[in-house]
Short mmCIF file of C-alpha atoms and ligand atoms in Angstrom, two decimals:
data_model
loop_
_atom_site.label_atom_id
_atom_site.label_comp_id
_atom_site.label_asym_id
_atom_site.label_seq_id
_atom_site.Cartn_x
_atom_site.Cartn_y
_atom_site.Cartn_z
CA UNK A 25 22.96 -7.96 26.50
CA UNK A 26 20.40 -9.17 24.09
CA UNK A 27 21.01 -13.01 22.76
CA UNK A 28 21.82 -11.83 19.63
CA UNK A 29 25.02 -10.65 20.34
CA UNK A 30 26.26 -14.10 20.91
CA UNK A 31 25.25 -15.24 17.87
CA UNK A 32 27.87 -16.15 15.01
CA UNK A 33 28.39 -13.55 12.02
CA UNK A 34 25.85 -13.51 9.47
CA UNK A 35 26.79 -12.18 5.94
CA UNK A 36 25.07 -10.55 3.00
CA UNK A 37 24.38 -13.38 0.83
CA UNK A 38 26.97 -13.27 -1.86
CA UNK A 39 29.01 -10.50 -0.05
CA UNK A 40 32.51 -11.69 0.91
CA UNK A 41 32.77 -12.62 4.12
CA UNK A 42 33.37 -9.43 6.72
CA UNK A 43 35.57 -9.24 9.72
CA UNK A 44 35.16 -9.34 13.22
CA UNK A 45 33.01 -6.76 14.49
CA UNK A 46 31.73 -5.26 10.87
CA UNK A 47 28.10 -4.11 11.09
CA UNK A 48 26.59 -5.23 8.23
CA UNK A 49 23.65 -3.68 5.59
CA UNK A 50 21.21 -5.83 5.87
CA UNK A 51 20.91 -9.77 6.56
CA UNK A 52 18.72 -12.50 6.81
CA UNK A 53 17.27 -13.35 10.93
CA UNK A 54 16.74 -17.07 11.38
CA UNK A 55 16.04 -18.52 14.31
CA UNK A 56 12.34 -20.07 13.95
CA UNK A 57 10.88 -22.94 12.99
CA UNK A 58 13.03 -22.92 9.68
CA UNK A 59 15.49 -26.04 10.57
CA UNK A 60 12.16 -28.02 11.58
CA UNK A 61 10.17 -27.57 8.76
CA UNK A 62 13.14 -27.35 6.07
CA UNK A 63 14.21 -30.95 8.13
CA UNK A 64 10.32 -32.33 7.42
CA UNK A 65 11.08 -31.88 3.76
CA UNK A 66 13.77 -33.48 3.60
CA UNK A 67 12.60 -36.68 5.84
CA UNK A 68 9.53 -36.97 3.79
CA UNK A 69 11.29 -36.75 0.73
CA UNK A 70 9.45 -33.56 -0.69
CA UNK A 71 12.12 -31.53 -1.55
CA UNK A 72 10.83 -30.08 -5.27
CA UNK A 73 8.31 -27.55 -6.70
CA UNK A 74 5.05 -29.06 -5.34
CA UNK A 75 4.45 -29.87 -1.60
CA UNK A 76 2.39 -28.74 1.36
CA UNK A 77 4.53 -26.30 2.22
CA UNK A 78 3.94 -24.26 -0.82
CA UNK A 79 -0.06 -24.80 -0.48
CA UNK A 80 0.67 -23.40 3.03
CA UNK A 81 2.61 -20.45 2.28
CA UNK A 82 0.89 -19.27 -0.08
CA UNK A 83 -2.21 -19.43 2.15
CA UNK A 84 -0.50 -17.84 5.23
CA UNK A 85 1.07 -15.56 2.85
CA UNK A 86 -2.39 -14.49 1.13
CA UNK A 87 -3.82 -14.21 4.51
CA UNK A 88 -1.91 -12.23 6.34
CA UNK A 89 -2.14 -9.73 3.40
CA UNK A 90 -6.11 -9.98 3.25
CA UNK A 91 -6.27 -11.20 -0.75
CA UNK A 92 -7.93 -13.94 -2.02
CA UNK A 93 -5.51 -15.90 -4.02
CA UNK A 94 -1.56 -16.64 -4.19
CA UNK A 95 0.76 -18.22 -6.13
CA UNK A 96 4.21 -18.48 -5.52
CA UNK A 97 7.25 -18.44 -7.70
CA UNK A 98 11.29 -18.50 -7.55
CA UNK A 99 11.78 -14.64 -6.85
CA UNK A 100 10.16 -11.82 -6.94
CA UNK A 101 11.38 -11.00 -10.97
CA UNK A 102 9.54 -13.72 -12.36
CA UNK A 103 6.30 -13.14 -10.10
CA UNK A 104 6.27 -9.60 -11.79
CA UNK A 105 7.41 -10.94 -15.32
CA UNK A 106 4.08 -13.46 -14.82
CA UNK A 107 1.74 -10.30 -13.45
CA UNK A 108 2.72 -9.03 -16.68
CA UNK A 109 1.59 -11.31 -18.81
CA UNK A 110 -1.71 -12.57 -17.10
CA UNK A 111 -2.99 -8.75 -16.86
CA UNK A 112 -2.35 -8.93 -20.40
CA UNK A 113 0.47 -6.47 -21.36
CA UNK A 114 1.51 -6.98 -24.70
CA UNK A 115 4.34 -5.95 -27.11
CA UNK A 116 4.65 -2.66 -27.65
CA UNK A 117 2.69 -1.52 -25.07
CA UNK A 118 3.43 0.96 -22.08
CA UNK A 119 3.79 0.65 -18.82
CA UNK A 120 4.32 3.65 -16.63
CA UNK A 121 7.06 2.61 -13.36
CA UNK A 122 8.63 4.72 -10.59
CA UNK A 123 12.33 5.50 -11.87
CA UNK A 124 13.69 5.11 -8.25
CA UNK A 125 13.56 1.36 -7.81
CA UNK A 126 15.96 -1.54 -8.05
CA UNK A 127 15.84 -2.58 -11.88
CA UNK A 128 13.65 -5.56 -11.66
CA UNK A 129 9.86 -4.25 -12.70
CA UNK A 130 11.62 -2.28 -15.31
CA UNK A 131 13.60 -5.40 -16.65
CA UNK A 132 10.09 -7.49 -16.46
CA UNK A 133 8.65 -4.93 -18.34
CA UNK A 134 11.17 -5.63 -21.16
CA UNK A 135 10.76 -9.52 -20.83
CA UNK A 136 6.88 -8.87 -22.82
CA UNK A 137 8.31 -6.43 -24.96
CA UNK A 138 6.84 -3.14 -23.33
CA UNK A 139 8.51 -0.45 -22.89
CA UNK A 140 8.89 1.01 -19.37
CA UNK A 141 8.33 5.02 -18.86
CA UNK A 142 10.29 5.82 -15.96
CA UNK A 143 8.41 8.53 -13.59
CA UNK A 144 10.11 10.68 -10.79
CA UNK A 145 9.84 10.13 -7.20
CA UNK A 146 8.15 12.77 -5.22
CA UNK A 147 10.74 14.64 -2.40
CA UNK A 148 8.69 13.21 0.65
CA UNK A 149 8.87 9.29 0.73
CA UNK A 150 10.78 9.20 -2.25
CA UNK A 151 7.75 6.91 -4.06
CA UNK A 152 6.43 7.03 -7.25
CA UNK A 153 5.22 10.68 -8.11
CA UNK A 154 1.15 10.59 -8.30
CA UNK A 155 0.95 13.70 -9.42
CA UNK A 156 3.20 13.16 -12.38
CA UNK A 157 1.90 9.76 -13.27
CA UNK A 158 -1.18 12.27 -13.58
CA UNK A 159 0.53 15.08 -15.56
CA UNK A 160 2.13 12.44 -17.99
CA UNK A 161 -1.41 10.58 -18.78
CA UNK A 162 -3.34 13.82 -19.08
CA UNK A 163 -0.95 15.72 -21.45
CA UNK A 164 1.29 13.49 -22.71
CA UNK A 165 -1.23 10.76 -24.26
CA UNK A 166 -4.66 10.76 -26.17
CA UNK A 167 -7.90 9.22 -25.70
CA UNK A 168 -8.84 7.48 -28.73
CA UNK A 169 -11.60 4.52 -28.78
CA UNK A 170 -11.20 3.44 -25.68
CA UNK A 171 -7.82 3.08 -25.45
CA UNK A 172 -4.62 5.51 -24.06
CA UNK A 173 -1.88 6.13 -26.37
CA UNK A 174 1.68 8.05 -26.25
CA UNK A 175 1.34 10.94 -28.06
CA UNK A 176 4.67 10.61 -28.73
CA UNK A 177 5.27 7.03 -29.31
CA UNK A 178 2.00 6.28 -30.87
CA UNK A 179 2.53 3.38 -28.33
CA UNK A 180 -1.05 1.80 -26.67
CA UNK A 181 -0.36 2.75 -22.49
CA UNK A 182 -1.55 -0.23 -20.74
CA UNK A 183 -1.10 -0.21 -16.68
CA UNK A 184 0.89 1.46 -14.02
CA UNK A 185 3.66 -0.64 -12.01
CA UNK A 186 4.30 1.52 -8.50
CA UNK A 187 6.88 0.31 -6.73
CA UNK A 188 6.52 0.68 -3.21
CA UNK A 189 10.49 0.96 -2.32
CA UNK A 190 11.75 0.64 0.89
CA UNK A 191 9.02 -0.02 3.18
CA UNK A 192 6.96 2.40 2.41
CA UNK A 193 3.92 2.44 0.47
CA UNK A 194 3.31 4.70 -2.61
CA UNK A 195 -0.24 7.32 -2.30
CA UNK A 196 -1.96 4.86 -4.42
CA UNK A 197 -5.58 6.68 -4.28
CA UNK A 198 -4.73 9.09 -7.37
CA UNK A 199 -3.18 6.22 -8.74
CA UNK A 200 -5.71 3.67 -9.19
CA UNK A 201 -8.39 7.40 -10.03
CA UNK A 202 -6.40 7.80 -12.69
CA UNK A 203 -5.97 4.46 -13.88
CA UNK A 204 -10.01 3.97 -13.45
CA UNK A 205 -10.78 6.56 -15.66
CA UNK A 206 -8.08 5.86 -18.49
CA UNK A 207 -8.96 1.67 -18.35
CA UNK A 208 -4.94 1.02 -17.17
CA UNK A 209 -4.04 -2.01 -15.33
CA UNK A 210 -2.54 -1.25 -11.76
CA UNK A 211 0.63 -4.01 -10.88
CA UNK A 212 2.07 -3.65 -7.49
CA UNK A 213 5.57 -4.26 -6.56
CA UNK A 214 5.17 -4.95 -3.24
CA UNK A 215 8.58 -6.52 -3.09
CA UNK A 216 10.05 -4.50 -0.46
CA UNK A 217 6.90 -3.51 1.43
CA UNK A 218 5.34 -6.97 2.71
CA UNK A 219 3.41 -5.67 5.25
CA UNK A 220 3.20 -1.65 4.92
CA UNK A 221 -0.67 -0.34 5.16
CA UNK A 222 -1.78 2.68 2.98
CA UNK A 223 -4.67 4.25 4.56
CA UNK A 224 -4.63 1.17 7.04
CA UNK A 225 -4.85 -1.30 3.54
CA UNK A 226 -1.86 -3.78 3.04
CA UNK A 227 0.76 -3.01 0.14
CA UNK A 228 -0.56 -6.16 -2.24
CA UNK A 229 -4.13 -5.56 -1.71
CA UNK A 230 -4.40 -2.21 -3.73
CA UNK A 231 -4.14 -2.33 -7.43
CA UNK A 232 -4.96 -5.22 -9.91
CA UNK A 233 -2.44 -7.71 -8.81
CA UNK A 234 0.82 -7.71 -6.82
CA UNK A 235 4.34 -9.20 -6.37
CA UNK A 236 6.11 -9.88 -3.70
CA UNK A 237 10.15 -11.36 -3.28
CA UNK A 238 11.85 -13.61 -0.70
CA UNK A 239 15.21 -12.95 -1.70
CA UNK A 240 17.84 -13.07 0.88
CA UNK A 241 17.75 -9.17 1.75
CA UNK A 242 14.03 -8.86 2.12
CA UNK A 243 12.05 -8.80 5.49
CA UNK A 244 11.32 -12.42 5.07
CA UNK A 245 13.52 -14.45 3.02
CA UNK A 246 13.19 -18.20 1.81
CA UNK A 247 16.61 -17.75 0.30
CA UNK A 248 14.78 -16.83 -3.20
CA UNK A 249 11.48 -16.49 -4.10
CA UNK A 250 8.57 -14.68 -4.90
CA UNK A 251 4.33 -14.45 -4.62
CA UNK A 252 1.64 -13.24 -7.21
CA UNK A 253 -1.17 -11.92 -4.97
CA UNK A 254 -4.54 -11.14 -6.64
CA UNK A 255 -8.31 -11.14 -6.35
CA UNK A 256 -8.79 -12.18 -9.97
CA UNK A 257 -9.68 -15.79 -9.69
CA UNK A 258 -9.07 -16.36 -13.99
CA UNK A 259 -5.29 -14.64 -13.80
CA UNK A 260 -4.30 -16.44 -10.59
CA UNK A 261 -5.19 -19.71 -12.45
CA UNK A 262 -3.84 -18.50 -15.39
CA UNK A 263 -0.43 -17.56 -13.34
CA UNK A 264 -0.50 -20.80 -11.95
CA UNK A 265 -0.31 -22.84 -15.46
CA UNK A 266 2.22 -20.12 -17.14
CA UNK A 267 5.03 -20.89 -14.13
CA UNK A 268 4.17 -24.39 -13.88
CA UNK A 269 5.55 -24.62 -18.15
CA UNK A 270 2.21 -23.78 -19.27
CA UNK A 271 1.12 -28.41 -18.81
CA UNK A 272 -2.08 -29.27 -20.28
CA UNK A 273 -1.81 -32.74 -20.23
CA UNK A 274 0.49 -33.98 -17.56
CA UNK A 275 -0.06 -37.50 -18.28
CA UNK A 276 1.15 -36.72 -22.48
CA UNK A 277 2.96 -33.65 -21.39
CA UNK A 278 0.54 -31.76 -23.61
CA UNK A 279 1.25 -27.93 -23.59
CA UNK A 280 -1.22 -25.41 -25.56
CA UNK A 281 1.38 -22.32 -24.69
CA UNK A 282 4.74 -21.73 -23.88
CA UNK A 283 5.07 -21.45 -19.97
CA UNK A 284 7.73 -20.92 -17.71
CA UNK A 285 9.57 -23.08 -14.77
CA UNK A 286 9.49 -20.01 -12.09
CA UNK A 287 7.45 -22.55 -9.05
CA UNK A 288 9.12 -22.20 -5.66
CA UNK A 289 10.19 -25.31 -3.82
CA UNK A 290 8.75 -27.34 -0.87
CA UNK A 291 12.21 -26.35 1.03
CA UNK A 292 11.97 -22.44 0.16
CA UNK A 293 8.19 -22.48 0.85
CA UNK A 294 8.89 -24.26 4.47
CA UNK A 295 11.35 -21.49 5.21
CA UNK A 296 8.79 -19.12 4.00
CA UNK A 297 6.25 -20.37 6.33
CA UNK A 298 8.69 -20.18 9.36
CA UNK A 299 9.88 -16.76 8.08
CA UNK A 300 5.99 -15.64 8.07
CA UNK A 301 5.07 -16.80 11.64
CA UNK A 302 8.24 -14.09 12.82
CA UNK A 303 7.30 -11.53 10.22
CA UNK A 304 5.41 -9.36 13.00
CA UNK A 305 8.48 -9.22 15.35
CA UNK A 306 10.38 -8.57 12.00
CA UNK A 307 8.71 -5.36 11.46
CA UNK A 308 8.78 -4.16 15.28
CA UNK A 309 12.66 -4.29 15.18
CA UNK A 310 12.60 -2.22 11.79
CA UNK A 311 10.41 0.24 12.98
CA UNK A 312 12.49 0.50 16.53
CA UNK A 313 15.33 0.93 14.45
CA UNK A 314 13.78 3.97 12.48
CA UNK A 315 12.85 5.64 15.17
CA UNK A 316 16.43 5.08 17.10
CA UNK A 317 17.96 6.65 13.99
CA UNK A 318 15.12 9.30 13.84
CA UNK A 319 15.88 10.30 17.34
CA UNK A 320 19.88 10.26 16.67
CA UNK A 321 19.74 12.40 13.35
CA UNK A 322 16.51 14.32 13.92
CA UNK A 323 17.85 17.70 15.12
CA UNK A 324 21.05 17.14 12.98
CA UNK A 325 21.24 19.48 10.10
CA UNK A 326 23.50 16.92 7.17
CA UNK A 327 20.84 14.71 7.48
CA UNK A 328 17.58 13.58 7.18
CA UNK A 329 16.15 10.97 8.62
CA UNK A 330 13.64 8.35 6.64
CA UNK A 331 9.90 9.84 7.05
CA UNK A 332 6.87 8.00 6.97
CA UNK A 333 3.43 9.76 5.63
CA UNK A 334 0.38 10.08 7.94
CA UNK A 335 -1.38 7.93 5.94
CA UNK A 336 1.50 5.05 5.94
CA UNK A 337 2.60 2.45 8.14
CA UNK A 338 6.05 1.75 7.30
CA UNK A 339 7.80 -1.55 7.64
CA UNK A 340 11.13 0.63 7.31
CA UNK A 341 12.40 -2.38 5.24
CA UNK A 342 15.82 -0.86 4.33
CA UNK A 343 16.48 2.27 6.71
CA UNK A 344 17.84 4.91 4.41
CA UNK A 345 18.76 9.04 5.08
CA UNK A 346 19.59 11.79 3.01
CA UNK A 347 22.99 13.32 3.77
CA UNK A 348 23.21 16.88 2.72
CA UNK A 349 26.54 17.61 1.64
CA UNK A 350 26.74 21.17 2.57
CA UNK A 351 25.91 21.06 5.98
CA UNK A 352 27.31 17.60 6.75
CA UNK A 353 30.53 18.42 5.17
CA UNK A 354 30.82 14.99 3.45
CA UNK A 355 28.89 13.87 0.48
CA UNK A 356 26.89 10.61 0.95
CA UNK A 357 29.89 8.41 -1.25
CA UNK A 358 32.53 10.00 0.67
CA UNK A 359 30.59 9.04 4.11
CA UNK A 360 29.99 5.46 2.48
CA UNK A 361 33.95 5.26 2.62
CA UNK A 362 34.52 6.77 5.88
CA UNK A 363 31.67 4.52 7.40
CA UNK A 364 33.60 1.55 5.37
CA UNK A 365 36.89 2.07 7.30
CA UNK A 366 34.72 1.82 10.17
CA UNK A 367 33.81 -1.62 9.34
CA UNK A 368 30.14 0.11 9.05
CA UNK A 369 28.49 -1.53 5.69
CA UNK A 370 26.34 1.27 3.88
CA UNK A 371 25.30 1.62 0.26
CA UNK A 372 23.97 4.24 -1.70
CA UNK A 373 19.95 3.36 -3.87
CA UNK A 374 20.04 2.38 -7.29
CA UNK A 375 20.80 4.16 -10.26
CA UNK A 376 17.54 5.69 -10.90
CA UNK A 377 16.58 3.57 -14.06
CA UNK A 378 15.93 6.62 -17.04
CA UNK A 379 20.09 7.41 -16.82
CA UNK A 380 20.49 2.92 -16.70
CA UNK A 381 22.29 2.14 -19.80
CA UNK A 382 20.35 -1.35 -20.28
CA UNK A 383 17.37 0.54 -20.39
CA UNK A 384 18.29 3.29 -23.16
CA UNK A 385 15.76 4.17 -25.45
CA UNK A 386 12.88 4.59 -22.76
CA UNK A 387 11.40 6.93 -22.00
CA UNK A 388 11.08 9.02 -18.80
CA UNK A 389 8.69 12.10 -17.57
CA UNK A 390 10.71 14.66 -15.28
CA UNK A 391 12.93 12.87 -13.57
CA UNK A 392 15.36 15.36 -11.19
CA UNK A 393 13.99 15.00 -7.74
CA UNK A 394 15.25 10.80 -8.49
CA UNK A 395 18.42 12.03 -9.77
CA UNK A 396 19.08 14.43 -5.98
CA UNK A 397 18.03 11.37 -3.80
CA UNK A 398 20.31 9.02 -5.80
CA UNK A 399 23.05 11.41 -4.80
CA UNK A 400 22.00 12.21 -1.39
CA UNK A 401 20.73 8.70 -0.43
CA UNK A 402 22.28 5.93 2.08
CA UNK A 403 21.39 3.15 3.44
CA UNK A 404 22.77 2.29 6.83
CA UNK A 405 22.87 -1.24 8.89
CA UNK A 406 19.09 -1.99 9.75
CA UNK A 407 19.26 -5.91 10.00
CA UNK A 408 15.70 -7.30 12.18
CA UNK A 409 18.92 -8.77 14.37
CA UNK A 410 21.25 -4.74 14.65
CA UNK A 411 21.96 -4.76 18.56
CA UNK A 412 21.38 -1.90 20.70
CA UNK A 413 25.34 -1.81 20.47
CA UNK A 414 25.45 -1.91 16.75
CA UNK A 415 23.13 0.87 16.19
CA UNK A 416 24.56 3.54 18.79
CA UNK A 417 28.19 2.56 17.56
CA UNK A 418 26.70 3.31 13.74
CA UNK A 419 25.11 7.15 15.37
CA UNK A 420 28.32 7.62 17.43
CA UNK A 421 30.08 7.39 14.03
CA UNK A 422 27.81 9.49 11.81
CA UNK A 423 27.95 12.70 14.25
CA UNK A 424 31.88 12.01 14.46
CA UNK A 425 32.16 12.39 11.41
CA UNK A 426 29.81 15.06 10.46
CA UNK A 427 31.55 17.50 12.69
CA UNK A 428 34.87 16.61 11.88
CA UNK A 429 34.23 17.68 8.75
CA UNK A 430 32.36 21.08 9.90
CA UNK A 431 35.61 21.35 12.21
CA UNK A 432 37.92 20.65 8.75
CA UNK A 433 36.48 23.95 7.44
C1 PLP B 501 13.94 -7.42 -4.66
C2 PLP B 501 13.11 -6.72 -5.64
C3 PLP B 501 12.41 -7.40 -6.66
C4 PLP B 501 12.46 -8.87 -6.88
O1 PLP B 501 13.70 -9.39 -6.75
P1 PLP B 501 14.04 -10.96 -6.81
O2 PLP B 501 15.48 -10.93 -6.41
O3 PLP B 501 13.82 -11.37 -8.21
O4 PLP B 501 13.19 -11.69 -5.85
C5 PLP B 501 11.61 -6.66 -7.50
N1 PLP B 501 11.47 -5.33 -7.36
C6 PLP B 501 12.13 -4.64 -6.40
C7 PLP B 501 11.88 -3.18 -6.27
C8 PLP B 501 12.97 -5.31 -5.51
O5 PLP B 501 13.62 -4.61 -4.57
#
């Protein structure tokens, strides 16, 4: 029996607290170097938004992805909300973003006053559709003076915001083609992909600039928080001085703009570090959880199992299926509930954001294939800290109650 199975219950942050024996989504592993170097904040006193344990994180952090400069922020929202406005989106503009994602880029989007077009995920990984991020620029907008515009809209389109969701990384290559040729900015969420490789590149590394989040439910978690990762020397200073309130003078308090208080704490950033040095083991146990569900659900015909492109490597950051209704006799809601009597925590992906009511009056290009995975989508227990146990009581559970249900009929 691993050590793990001694340990005391963890909960979702914010969930209510579970019973005995419930298997839960998805929560935080701690058991590094976090109580040490959260405790050496607080004996040295440096317990606020400056300290040398953000210097250090954001230098591990921007060297284990292979960029040249970080800057880290209170979650992963602001970081993009900040991307947005040092790679110079403006009012008005557009900003073309995978439908399929947890709100947050879209919601960013709206904080500069752009307007998000939502784009389809393709049937494969489930990422951002390159081929209809293609489609949309080359028929739906016009070239005019060096600049893209909506046909539709009239609107200027100004960058493309991939989200690489779940682990896995979006085909960026036709991506960042396209974006060459049209003079569009390309802004990575990376936020659930720290550590993914496209074509053996890291997620962060590919486009313009990139975001990543710490929040309690991510591979590495300081609790909440967030990193800006770019090349661009000018926009990573420029980052720096809009989340620091945008001081000129700190002596006067002189400020030439209007900046923001999104810096991350010496505490979060020394769980961050400690988080970092495990985030290697972190990945193993996601991928050996893939593949134990892969191998459990493979030959099953109600489901299928997470994939993971030849040109990826997937962190497998939030293990998810498709349950086929017809042949697994349940729908994937109605499995959710059965799996929930079962004291088995699942949960279906987000909304797909171009049918979200706070973000009516966007627009969207062909978005059906979203719409099927949103119904056919689940996400089962796939904490870094899921015991051998945990995971084969989760598959006993799933084929029970796939073929009672093919018995039922
Ligand atoms: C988690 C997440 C974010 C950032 O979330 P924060 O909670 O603000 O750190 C952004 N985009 C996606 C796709 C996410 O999953």
């Amino acid at each position: 029996m691993s050590t793990t199975d001694q340990k005391p219950m963890q909960f979702e942050p914010g969930a209510p607290a579970t019973a005995e024996g419930t298997i839960p989504l998805c929560v935080p592993e701690i058991r590094g170097n976090e109580w040490e170097y959260i405790k050496e904040c607080l004996d040295t006193n440096w317990v606020s938004s400056v300290g040398a344990f953000v210097d250090r994180f954001e230098r591990e952090l921007v060297d284990y992805v292979g960029a040249k400069y970080a800057v880290a922020t209170c979650n992963g929202t602001a970081a993009l909300h900040i991307a947005l406005l040092v790679a110079g989106i403006q009012s008005e503009d557009e900003v073309l973003v995978s439908t399929l994602t947890f709100i947050s880029p879209a919601n960013a989007i709206r904080y500069v006053g752009a307007w998000p077009v939502f784009i389809d995920a393709e049937p494969d990984y489930w990422q951002m559709d390159p081929q209809k991020v293609i489609d949309f620029l080359e028929e739906e907008c016009h070239w005019t003076n060096g600049e893209l515009h909506n046909k539709t809209t009239g609107r200027r389109v100004k960058a493309i915001l991939p989200v690489h969701i779940l682990g896995h990384p979006v085909d960026m290559d036709p991506i960042i083609e396209v974006a060459k040729k049209y003079n569009l900015v390309v802004i990575e969420d990376a936020t659930e992909s720290l550590g993914a490789k496209y074509k053996g590149w890291m997620v962060g590394t590919l486009g313009d600039i990139a975001c990543f989040s710490f929040n309690g439910n991510k591979i590495i978690t300081t609790g909440g928080g967030g990193m800006i990762v770019t090349d661009n020397e000018r926009w990573a200073e420029k980052a720096r001085y809009l989340t620091t309130q945008a001081k000129d003078d700190p002596l006067e308090y002189v400020h030439n703009e209007i900046g923001y208080n999104y810096r991350l704490t010496n505490v979060q950033a020394a769980m961050g570090v400690a988080q970092l040095e495990q985030l290697d083991d972190y990945i193993a146990a996601k991928r050996r959880i893939a593949e134990g569900y892969g191998d459990a659900f493979g030959n099953m015909a109600g489901i299928t199992p997470m994939q993971e492109a030849d040109w990826a490597f997937s962190i497998f950051w939030m293990y998810t299926a498709l349950i086929n209704e017809e042949n697994f006799g349940l729908d994937s809601r109605a499995l959710l509930k059965s799996l929930q009597k079962e004291r088995i925590q699942t949960r279906p992906l987000w909304q797909p954001l171009h049918i979200s009511p706070a973000h009516v009056g966007s627009l969207s290009y062909q978005c059906d294939v979203a719409e099927r995975l949103n119904r056919q989508a689940l996400s089962l227990p796939c904490s870094v800290g899921l015991t051998e146990n945990q995971q084969t009581r989760v598959e006993r559970i799933v084929r029970q109650l796939c073929s009672q249900s093919t018995n039922a009929f």
